[in-house]
Coordinates of C-alpha atoms and ligand atoms in Angstrom, one line a residue:
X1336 CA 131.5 87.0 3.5
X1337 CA 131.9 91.0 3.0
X1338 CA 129.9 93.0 5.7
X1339 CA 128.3 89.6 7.0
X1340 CA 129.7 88.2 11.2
X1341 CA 132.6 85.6 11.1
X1342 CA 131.0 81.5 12.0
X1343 CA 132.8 78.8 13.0
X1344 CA 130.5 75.7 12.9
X1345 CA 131.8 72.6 15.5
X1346 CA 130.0 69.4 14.7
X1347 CA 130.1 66.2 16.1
X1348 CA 128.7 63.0 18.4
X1349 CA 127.5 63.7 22.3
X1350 CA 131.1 63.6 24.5
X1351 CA 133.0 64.9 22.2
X1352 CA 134.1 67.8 24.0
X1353 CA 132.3 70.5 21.6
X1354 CA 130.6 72.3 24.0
X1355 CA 133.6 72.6 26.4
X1356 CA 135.7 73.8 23.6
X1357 CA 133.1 75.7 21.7
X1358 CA 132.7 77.8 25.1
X1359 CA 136.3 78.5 25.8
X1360 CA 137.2 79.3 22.2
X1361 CA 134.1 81.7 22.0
X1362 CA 135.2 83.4 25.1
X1363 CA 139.1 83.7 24.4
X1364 CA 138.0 85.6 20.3
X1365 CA 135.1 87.5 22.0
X1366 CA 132.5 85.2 19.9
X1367 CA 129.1 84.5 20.5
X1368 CA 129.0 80.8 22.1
X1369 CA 125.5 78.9 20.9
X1370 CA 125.0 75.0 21.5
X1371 CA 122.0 74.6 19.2
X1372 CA 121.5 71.2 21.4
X1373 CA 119.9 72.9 23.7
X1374 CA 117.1 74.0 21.2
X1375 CA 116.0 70.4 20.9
X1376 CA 116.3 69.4 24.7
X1377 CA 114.6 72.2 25.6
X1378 CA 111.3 71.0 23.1
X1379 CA 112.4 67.3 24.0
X1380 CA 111.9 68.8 28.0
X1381 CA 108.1 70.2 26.7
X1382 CA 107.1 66.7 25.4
X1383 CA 108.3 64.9 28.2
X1384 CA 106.6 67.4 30.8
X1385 CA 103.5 67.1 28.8
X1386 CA 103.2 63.3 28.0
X1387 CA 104.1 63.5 24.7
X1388 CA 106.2 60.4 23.2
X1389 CA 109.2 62.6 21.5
X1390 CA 109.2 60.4 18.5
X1391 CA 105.2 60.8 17.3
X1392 CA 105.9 63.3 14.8
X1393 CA 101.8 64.5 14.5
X1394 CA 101.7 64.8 18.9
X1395 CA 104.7 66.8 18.6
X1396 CA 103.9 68.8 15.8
X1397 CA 100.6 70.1 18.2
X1398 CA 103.5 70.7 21.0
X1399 CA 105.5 73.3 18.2
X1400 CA 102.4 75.3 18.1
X1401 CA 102.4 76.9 21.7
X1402 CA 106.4 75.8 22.2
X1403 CA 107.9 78.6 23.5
X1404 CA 111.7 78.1 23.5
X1405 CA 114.5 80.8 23.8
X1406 CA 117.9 81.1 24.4
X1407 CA 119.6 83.9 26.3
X1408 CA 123.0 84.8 26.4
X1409 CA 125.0 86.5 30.0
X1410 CA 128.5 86.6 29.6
X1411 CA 129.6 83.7 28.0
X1412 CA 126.6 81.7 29.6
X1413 CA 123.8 80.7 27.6
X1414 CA 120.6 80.5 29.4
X1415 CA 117.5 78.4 28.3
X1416 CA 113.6 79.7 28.6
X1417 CA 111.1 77.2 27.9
X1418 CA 107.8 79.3 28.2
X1419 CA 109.3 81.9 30.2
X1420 CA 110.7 79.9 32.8
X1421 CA 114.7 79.1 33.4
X1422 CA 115.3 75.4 32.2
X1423 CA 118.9 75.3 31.2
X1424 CA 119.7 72.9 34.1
X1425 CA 116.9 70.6 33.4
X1426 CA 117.5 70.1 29.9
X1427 CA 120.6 68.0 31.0
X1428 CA 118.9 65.3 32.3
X1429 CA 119.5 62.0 31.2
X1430 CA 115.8 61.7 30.2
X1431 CA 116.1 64.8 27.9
X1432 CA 118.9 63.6 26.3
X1433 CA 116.9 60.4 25.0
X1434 CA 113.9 62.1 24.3
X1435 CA 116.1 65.0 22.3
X1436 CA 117.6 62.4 20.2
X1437 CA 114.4 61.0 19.3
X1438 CA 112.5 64.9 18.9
X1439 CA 115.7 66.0 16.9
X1440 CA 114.6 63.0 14.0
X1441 CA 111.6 64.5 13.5
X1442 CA 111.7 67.4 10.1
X1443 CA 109.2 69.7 12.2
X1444 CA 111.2 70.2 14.9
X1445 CA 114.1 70.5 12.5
X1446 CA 112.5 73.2 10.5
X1447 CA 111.3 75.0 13.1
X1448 CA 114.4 76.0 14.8
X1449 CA 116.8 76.0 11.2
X1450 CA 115.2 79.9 11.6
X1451 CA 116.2 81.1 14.9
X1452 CA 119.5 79.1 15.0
X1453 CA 120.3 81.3 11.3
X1454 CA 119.2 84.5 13.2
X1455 CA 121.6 84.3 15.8
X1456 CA 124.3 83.7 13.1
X1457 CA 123.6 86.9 11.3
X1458 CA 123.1 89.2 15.0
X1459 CA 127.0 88.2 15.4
X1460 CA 130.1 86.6 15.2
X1461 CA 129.2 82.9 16.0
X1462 CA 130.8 79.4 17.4
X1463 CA 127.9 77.3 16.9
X1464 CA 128.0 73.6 17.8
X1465 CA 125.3 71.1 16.9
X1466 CA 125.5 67.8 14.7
X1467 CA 124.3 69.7 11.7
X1468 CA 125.9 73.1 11.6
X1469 CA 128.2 73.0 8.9
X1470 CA 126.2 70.6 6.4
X1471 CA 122.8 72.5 6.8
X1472 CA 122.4 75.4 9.3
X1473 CA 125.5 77.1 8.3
X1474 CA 126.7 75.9 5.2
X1475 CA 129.1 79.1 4.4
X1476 CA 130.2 79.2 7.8
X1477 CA 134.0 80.4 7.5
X1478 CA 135.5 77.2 9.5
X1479 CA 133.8 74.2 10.2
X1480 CA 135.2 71.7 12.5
X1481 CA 134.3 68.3 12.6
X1482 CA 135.3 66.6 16.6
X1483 CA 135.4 63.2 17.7
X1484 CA 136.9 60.8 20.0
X1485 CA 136.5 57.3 20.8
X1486 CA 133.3 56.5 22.3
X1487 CA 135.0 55.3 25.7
X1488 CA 136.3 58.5 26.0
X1489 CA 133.4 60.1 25.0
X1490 CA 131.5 58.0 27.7
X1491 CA 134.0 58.8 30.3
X1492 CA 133.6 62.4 30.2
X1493 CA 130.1 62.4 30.0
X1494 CA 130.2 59.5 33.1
X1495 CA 132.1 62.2 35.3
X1496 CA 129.5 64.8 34.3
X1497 CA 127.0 63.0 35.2
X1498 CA 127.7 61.4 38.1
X1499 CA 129.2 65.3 39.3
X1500 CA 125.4 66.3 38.8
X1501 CA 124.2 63.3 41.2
X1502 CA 122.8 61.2 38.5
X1503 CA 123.3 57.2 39.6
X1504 CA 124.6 55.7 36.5
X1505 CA 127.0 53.4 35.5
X1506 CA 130.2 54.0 33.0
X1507 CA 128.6 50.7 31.3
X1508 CA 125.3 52.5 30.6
X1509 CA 126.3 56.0 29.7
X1510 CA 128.6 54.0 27.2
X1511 CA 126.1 51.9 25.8
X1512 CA 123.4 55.0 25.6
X1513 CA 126.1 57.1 24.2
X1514 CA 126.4 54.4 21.2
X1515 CA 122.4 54.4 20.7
X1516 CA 122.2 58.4 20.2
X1517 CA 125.4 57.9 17.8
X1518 CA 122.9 55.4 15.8
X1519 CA 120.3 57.6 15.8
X1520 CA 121.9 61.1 15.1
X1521 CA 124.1 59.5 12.3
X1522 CA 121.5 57.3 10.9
X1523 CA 118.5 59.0 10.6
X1524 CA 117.2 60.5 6.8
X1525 CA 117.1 64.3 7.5
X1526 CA 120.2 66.2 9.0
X1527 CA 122.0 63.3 9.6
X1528 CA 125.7 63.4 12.0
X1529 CA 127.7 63.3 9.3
X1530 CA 130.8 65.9 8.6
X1531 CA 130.5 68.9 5.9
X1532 CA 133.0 67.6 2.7
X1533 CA 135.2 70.9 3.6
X1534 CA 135.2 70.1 7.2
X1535 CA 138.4 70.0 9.1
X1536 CA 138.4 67.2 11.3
X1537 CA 139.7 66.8 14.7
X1538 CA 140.2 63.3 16.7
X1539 CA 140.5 64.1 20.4
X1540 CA 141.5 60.9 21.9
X1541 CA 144.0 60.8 24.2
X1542 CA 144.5 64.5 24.0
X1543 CA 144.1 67.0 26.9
X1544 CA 141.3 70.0 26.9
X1545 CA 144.5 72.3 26.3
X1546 CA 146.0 70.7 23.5
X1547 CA 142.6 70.5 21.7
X1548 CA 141.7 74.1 22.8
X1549 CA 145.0 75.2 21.0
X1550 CA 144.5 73.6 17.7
X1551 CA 140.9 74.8 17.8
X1552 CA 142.0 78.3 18.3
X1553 CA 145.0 78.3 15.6
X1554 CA 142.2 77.0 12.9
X1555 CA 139.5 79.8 14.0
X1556 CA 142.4 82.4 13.6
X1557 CA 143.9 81.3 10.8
X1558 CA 140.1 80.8 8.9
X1559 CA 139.2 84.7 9.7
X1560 CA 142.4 86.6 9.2
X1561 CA 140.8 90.0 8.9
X1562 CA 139.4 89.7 12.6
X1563 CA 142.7 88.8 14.1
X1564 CA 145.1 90.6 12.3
Ligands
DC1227 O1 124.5 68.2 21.8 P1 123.4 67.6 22.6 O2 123.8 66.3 23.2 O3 123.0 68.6 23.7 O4 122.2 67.5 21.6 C1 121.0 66.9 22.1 C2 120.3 66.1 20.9 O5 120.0 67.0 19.9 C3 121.3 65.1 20.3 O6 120.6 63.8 20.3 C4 121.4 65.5 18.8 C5 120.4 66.6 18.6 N1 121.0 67.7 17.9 C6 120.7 67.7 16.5 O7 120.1 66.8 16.0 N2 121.2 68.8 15.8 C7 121.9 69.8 16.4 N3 122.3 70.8 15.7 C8 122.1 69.7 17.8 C9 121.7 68.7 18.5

């Protein structure tokens, strides 16, 4: 769009590689990297910190009114505040990750960060990754990318992350919790995982980070021609 910042929007399921990809990619074009996921496990963090069962939309509602959520970004790192305080660690715990996939169902919570993740799309050139991105968020973002790969391998990756942060789960369970949050994102009514019908999709099974980075970058180039010329 004439006189508007270039966005790339990268959807897909958890494990997927997005957010790896998304980061490098942003930091290789000189984009701005924003994992909107983040947004929701940082309100998903607020509910489970204050007792609040993630998927009672009328508790959680209450919770938006003094939910103080913010994202910060420090070259090329983004940094999550929840009231003030540093929580992008936290927000990765396994915990969060079922409670966001229940809070991220709910159309409060998705109406009240549609706004802010918009804002950061019109500050600057953007590679925003999500579930929802190029079908709702962004829907005249310049490229949209839709990524998958075979749960296994999905589970796998997010296995070794885990278990690299200390957590003590199995490959069995991450597997079959991966598979639930695919149910839920994909299934539910609102903003549903699905890709946008001019999407580009990518299957990354079998493929290394480099070979995916590399087709990644040749179809953010090639989708804004006036930046990289
Ligand atoms: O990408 P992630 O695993 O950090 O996302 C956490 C949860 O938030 C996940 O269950 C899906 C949800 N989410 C969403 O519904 N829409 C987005 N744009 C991003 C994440």
């Amino acid at each position: 769009m004439p006189g508007s910042h270039y966005s790339v929007a990268i959807d897909g399921p958890s494990g997927a590689g997005k957010s790896t990809l998304a980061r490098r990619a942003a930091g290789e074009l000189g984009f701005l990297y924003v994992d909107t996921g983040a947004l929701y496990r940082a309100l998903a963090l607020q509910a489970l910190q204050e007792g609040v069962p993630p998927g009672d939309e009328a508790s959680v509602a209450l919770l938006l009114e003094t939910a103080r959520v913010s994202l910060r970004h420090e070259g090329g790192t983004q940094l999550v505040f929840l009231s003030g305080l540093d929580v992008t660690l936290d927000i990765r715990a396994h915990e969060v990750s079922r409670a966001a996939s229940d809070i991220s169902a709910l159309p409060a919570v998705r109406a009240f960060l549609l706004d802010r993740q918009r804002a950061l799309a019109r500050e600057t050139d953007v590679i925003m990754d999500g579930r929802d991105i190029g079908t709702v968020v962004l829907p005249g973002a310049d490229l949209k990318i839709f990524l998958t790969a075979a749960p296994e391998d999905r589970a796998r990756r997010r296995h070794t992350e885990l278990t690299a942060r200390g957590a003590a789960l199995t490959y069995d369970e991450v597997l079959r919790d991966l598979l639930i949050r695919d149910k839920n994102d994909a299934e539910r009514p609102l903003a549903p995982l699905k890709p946008a019908p001019d999407a580009v999709l990518l299957d990354t099974t079998g493929n290394t980070f480099s070979q995916s980075l590399a087709l990644i970058l040749r179809l953010i180039r090639d989708a804004c021609p006036e930046r990289f010329q």
